[in-house]
GROMACS .gro file of C-alpha atoms in nm:
model
  247
    1MET     CA    1   6.652  12.091  18.939
    2ASP     CA    2   6.478  11.756  18.975
    3TRP     CA    3   6.715  11.519  19.157
    4LYS     CA    4   6.665  11.244  18.896
    5LYS     CA    5   6.786  11.482  18.627
    6LYS     CA    6   7.078  11.566  18.853
    7VAL     CA    7   7.177  11.200  18.870
    8GLN     CA    8   7.162  11.174  18.491
    9GLY     CA    9   7.369  11.491  18.473
   10TRP     CA   10   7.638  11.335  18.687
   11LEU     CA   11   7.647  11.030  18.462
   12THR     CA   12   7.690  11.235  18.144
   13ARG     CA   13   7.922  11.518  18.244
   14ILE     CA   14   8.158  11.425  18.525
   15THR     CA   15   8.509  11.290  18.506
   16PRO     CA   16   8.635  11.001  18.723
   17THR     CA   17   8.844  11.234  18.935
   18GLU     CA   18   8.580  11.499  19.000
   19LYS     CA   19   8.494  11.543  19.365
   20MET     CA   20   8.125  11.554  19.457
   21ASP     CA   21   8.007  11.839  19.670
   22GLN     CA   22   7.830  11.759  19.994
   23GLN     CA   23   7.481  11.837  19.863
   24ASP     CA   24   7.515  11.612  19.558
   25ARG     CA   25   7.659  11.330  19.768
   26ALA     CA   26   7.376  11.354  20.020
   27ALA     CA   27   7.113  11.339  19.744
   28LEU     CA   28   7.272  11.032  19.584
   29LEU     CA   29   7.316  10.855  19.916
   30MET     CA   30   6.952  10.916  19.997
   31SER     CA   31   6.857  10.769  19.661
   32LEU     CA   32   7.087  10.470  19.709
   33GLU     CA   33   6.918  10.391  20.039
   34GLY     CA   34   6.566  10.456  19.910
   35SER     CA   35   6.292  10.220  19.800
   36ASN     CA   36   6.281  10.285  19.426
   37THR     CA   37   6.480  10.010  19.254
   38GLY     CA   38   6.573  10.198  18.940
   39ASP     CA   39   6.675  10.507  19.133
   40ARG     CA   40   6.903  10.296  19.350
   41TRP     CA   41   7.075  10.154  19.040
   42ARG     CA   42   7.127  10.501  18.894
   43ALA     CA   43   7.259  10.636  19.223
   44ALA     CA   44   7.518  10.358  19.243
   45GLN     CA   45   7.630  10.437  18.888
   46ALA     CA   46   7.660  10.809  18.965
   47LEU     CA   47   7.855  10.748  19.286
   48GLY     CA   48   8.101  10.533  19.095
   49ALA     CA   49   8.145  10.791  18.820
   50ALA     CA   50   8.321  11.037  19.049
   51ASP     CA   51   8.495  11.049  19.384
   52PRO     CA   52   8.212  11.010  19.638
   53GLY     CA   53   8.441  11.022  19.942
   54ARG     CA   54   8.456  10.777  20.230
   55GLU     CA   55   8.084  10.812  20.296
   56GLY     CA   56   8.001  10.708  19.942
   57VAL     CA   57   8.237  10.410  19.952
   58ALA     CA   58   8.083  10.297  20.280
   59ALA     CA   59   7.731  10.323  20.138
   60LEU     CA   60   7.822  10.126  19.826
   61SER     CA   61   7.992   9.864  20.042
   62ALA     CA   62   7.674   9.826  20.246
   63VAL     CA   63   7.455   9.749  19.944
   64LEU     CA   64   7.689   9.478  19.820
   65SER     CA   65   7.485   9.241  20.035
   66SER     CA   66   7.157   9.353  19.875
   67ALA     CA   67   6.909   9.087  19.768
   68ASP     CA   68   6.878   9.278  19.439
   69PRO     CA   69   7.148   9.125  19.214
   70ILE     CA   70   7.154   9.423  18.978
   71LEU     CA   71   7.203   9.671  19.260
   72CYS     CA   72   7.475   9.446  19.403
   73TRP     CA   73   7.648   9.435  19.065
   74GLU     CA   74   7.616   9.813  19.014
   75ALA     CA   75   7.763   9.879  19.358
   76ALA     CA   76   8.056   9.646  19.290
   77GLN     CA   77   8.125   9.807  18.954
   78ALA     CA   78   8.107  10.151  19.114
   79LEU     CA   79   8.366  10.051  19.374
   80ALA     CA   80   8.591   9.919  19.097
   81GLN     CA   81   8.562  10.254  18.919
   82ILE     CA   82   8.650  10.446  19.235
   83ARG     CA   83   8.967  10.235  19.273
   84THR     CA   84   9.072  10.367  19.613
   85PRO     CA   85   9.226  10.132  19.873
   86ALA     CA   86   8.900  10.150  20.070
   87ALA     CA   87   8.697  10.053  19.762
   88GLU     CA   88   8.926   9.758  19.687
   89ALA     CA   89   8.909   9.650  20.052
   90ALA     CA   90   8.529   9.652  20.036
   91LEU     CA   91   8.533   9.426  19.731
   92LEU     CA   92   8.784   9.189  19.890
   93ASN     CA   93   8.572   9.173  20.203
   94ALA     CA   94   8.267   9.083  19.994
   95VAL     CA   95   8.460   8.800  19.829
   96SER     CA   96   8.560   8.672  20.171
   97THR     CA   97   8.241   8.714  20.374
   98GLY     CA   98   7.956   8.810  20.142
   99ASN     CA   99   7.665   8.601  20.019
  100ILE     CA  100   7.688   8.431  19.678
  101GLY     CA  101   7.554   8.736  19.495
  102ALA     CA  102   7.799   8.967  19.669
  103LYS     CA  103   8.090   8.731  19.605
  104THR     CA  104   8.023   8.699  19.231
  105ALA     CA  105   7.961   9.073  19.187
  106ALA     CA  106   8.278   9.162  19.376
  107ILE     CA  107   8.485   8.906  19.184
  108ASP     CA  108   8.356   9.043  18.853
  109ALA     CA  109   8.453   9.394  18.964
  110LEU     CA  110   8.801   9.291  19.082
  111GLY     CA  111   8.860   9.143  18.737
  112THR     CA  112   8.833   9.492  18.587
  113MET     CA  113   9.100   9.640  18.816
  114ALA     CA  114   9.477   9.613  18.801
  115ALA     CA  115   9.601   9.306  18.984
  116SER     CA  116   9.732   9.331  19.337
  117PRO     CA  117   9.865   9.060  19.571
  118ASP     CA  118   9.540   9.067  19.770
  119THR     CA  119   9.329   9.041  19.455
  120LEU     CA  120   9.524   8.745  19.322
  121ALA     CA  121   9.500   8.568  19.658
  122ALA     CA  122   9.125   8.630  19.677
  123LEU     CA  123   9.066   8.495  19.328
  124LEU     CA  124   9.281   8.190  19.393
  125GLY     CA  125   9.066   8.112  19.696
  126ALA     CA  126   8.746   8.175  19.500
  127LEU     CA  127   8.851   7.918  19.240
  128GLU     CA  128   8.803   7.659  19.517
  129ASN     CA  129   8.470   7.791  19.645
  130ARG     CA  130   8.183   7.546  19.690
  131SER     CA  131   7.957   7.756  19.466
  132ALA     CA  132   7.989   7.687  19.094
  133SER     CA  133   7.888   8.045  19.011
  134VAL     CA  134   8.167   8.179  19.232
  135ARG     CA  135   8.424   7.945  19.073
  136GLN     CA  136   8.306   8.047  18.726
  137SER     CA  137   8.326   8.419  18.809
  138ALA     CA  138   8.673   8.373  18.954
  139ALA     CA  139   8.801   8.197  18.642
  140GLU     CA  140   8.651   8.471  18.423
  141ALA     CA  141   8.812   8.739  18.640
  142VAL     CA  142   9.151   8.569  18.611
  143ALA     CA  143   9.113   8.573  18.232
  144ARG     CA  144   9.049   8.948  18.238
  145LEU     CA  145   9.335   9.016  18.479
  146ALA     CA  146   9.573   8.823  18.256
  147THR     CA  147   9.516   9.080  17.981
  148GLN     CA  148   9.562   9.385  18.205
  149PRO     CA  149   9.882   9.543  18.332
  150ALA     CA  150   9.963   9.440  18.687
  151ALA     CA  151  10.044   9.692  18.956
  152GLU     CA  152  10.412   9.781  18.983
  153GLY     CA  153  10.608   9.497  19.136
  154VAL     CA  154  10.310   9.259  19.134
  155PRO     CA  155  10.325   8.953  18.906
  156SER     CA  156  10.038   8.841  18.689
  157PRO     CA  157   9.844   8.527  18.787
  158GLY     CA  158  10.112   8.261  18.820
  159PRO     CA  159  10.167   7.885  18.846
  160GLU     CA  160   9.938   7.838  19.147
  161THR     CA  161   9.651   7.999  18.961
  162ALA     CA  162   9.724   7.795  18.648
  163ALA     CA  163   9.728   7.475  18.856
  164ALA     CA  164   9.391   7.561  19.012
  165LEU     CA  165   9.243   7.631  18.669
  166LEU     CA  166   9.380   7.302  18.534
  167ASP     CA  167   9.214   7.121  18.822
  168LEU     CA  168   8.882   7.287  18.740
  169LEU     CA  169   8.913   7.204  18.371
  170GLN     CA  170   8.983   6.840  18.441
  171SER     CA  171   8.755   6.765  18.733
  172ASP     CA  172   8.488   7.029  18.799
  173ASP     CA  173   8.130   6.903  18.780
  174ALA     CA  174   7.992   7.222  18.622
  175PRO     CA  175   8.043   7.262  18.244
  176LEU     CA  176   8.036   7.642  18.266
  177VAL     CA  177   8.316   7.633  18.521
  178ARG     CA  178   8.523   7.403  18.299
  179ARG     CA  179   8.456   7.636  18.004
  180ALA     CA  180   8.567   7.942  18.203
  181ALA     CA  181   8.878   7.757  18.321
  182ALA     CA  182   8.972   7.664  17.964
  183LEU     CA  183   8.939   8.022  17.843
  184ALA     CA  184   9.136   8.153  18.140
  185LEU     CA  185   9.419   7.909  18.072
  186GLY     CA  186   9.434   8.039  17.717
  187HIS     CA  187   9.462   8.396  17.842
  188LEU     CA  188   9.735   8.302  18.090
  189GLY     CA  189   9.936   8.163  17.800
  190ASP     CA  190  10.108   7.892  18.003
  191PRO     CA  191  10.209   7.606  17.767
  192VAL     CA  192  10.177   7.360  18.056
  193ALA     CA  193   9.801   7.369  17.990
  194ARG     CA  194   9.832   7.243  17.633
  195ASP     CA  195   9.791   6.869  17.704
  196ALA     CA  196   9.483   6.921  17.921
  197LEU     CA  197   9.326   7.156  17.668
  198GLU     CA  198   9.392   6.913  17.384
  199ALA     CA  199   9.237   6.631  17.588
  200SER     CA  200   8.925   6.838  17.657
  201GLN     CA  201   8.889   6.939  17.295
  202ALA     CA  202   8.921   6.580  17.175
  203ASP     CA  203   8.686   6.427  17.435
  204ASP     CA  204   8.356   6.333  17.264
  205ARG     CA  205   8.190   6.306  17.605
  206GLU     CA  206   8.280   6.662  17.700
  207ASP     CA  207   8.025   6.942  17.682
  208PRO     CA  208   8.037   7.117  17.340
  209LEU     CA  209   8.087   7.457  17.505
  210VAL     CA  210   8.391   7.327  17.690
  211ARG     CA  211   8.536   7.168  17.378
  212LYS     CA  212   8.491   7.492  17.187
  213ALA     CA  213   8.654   7.693  17.467
  214ALA     CA  214   8.946   7.450  17.478
  215GLY     CA  215   8.994   7.498  17.103
  216GLU     CA  216   8.990   7.876  17.142
  217ALA     CA  217   9.244   7.853  17.424
  218LEU     CA  218   9.471   7.633  17.214
  219GLY     CA  219   9.449   7.886  16.933
  220ARG     CA  220   9.552   8.162  17.170
  221LEU     CA  221   9.847   7.956  17.295
  222HIS     CA  222   9.955   7.896  16.937
  223ARG     CA  223   9.937   8.267  16.853
  224LEU     CA  224  10.140   8.354  17.162
  225GLU     CA  225  10.406   8.102  17.062
  226LEU     CA  226  10.425   8.255  16.713
  227VAL     CA  227  10.470   8.601  16.865
  228GLN     CA  228  10.748   8.473  17.089
  229GLU     CA  229  10.921   8.306  16.795
  230THR     CA  230  10.918   8.625  16.590
  231THR     CA  231  11.062   8.830  16.875
  232LEU     CA  232  11.351   8.593  16.951
  233PRO     CA  233  11.679   8.633  16.760
  234ASP     CA  234  11.731   8.374  16.488
  235SER     CA  235  12.025   8.161  16.602
  236SER     CA  236  12.061   8.013  16.253
  237VAL     CA  237  12.166   8.345  16.107
  238GLU     CA  238  12.536   8.404  16.146
  239GLN     CA  239  12.600   8.735  16.312
  240PRO     CA  240  12.883   8.951  16.171
  241VAL     CA  241  13.196   8.945  16.381
  242GLU     CA  242  13.373   9.272  16.421
  243GLU     CA  243  13.742   9.233  16.350
  244VAL     CA  244  13.977   9.382  16.603
  245GLY     CA  245  14.298   9.513  16.453
  246GLU     CA  246  14.635   9.475  16.610
  247ALA     CA  247  14.731   9.747  16.850
   0.00000   0.00000   0.00000
């Protein structure tokens, strides 16, 4: 069978837990390290669609620093799909030490995984990165994490993250970063952000995209408050008191 057809076969038939045999893994690794751009993209996708073993994780980690942004993104997404501790460690390492392309790709991928203490710490640090694209990606990842279940015993993004996002909304030079921060604050659902979001929405000098995002975030906060109100017991309704007879 032609190896390109084999790659397509992997993408259409395998399950995320299926283990690759040695021959398939070797063919995909050779493709990932080859010179054909499209083949490298497809190989990264196929490696992420199953369990490629430690060798596959190492190879995907290596191409995170690729000058090809699509390959970098595909590798990061593949590692997020694999979801092993080694895959998560590779993404965290890229956030810490990678180039701008590797950082943004890894941050995007981490935002699709369940939160962990290391992930939350990495994203909090990325919100303060010198690169606007990294800060924007981090805010977007926080928004996605806020809608996903956290790992057992691990809290969702908390007050420190909300404070960092508020700082971005109020003072970041890049409109796209401020927009991402506004949307993330809406997803976090922390009412402490209301005043800042209202100020951004009402500011005629603010970028229209930021004002729109602030409005969307305020709408989300309002909906969350309505949900909370409907789930709380109504204190105005007198509860029946069970009479206790004399012994």
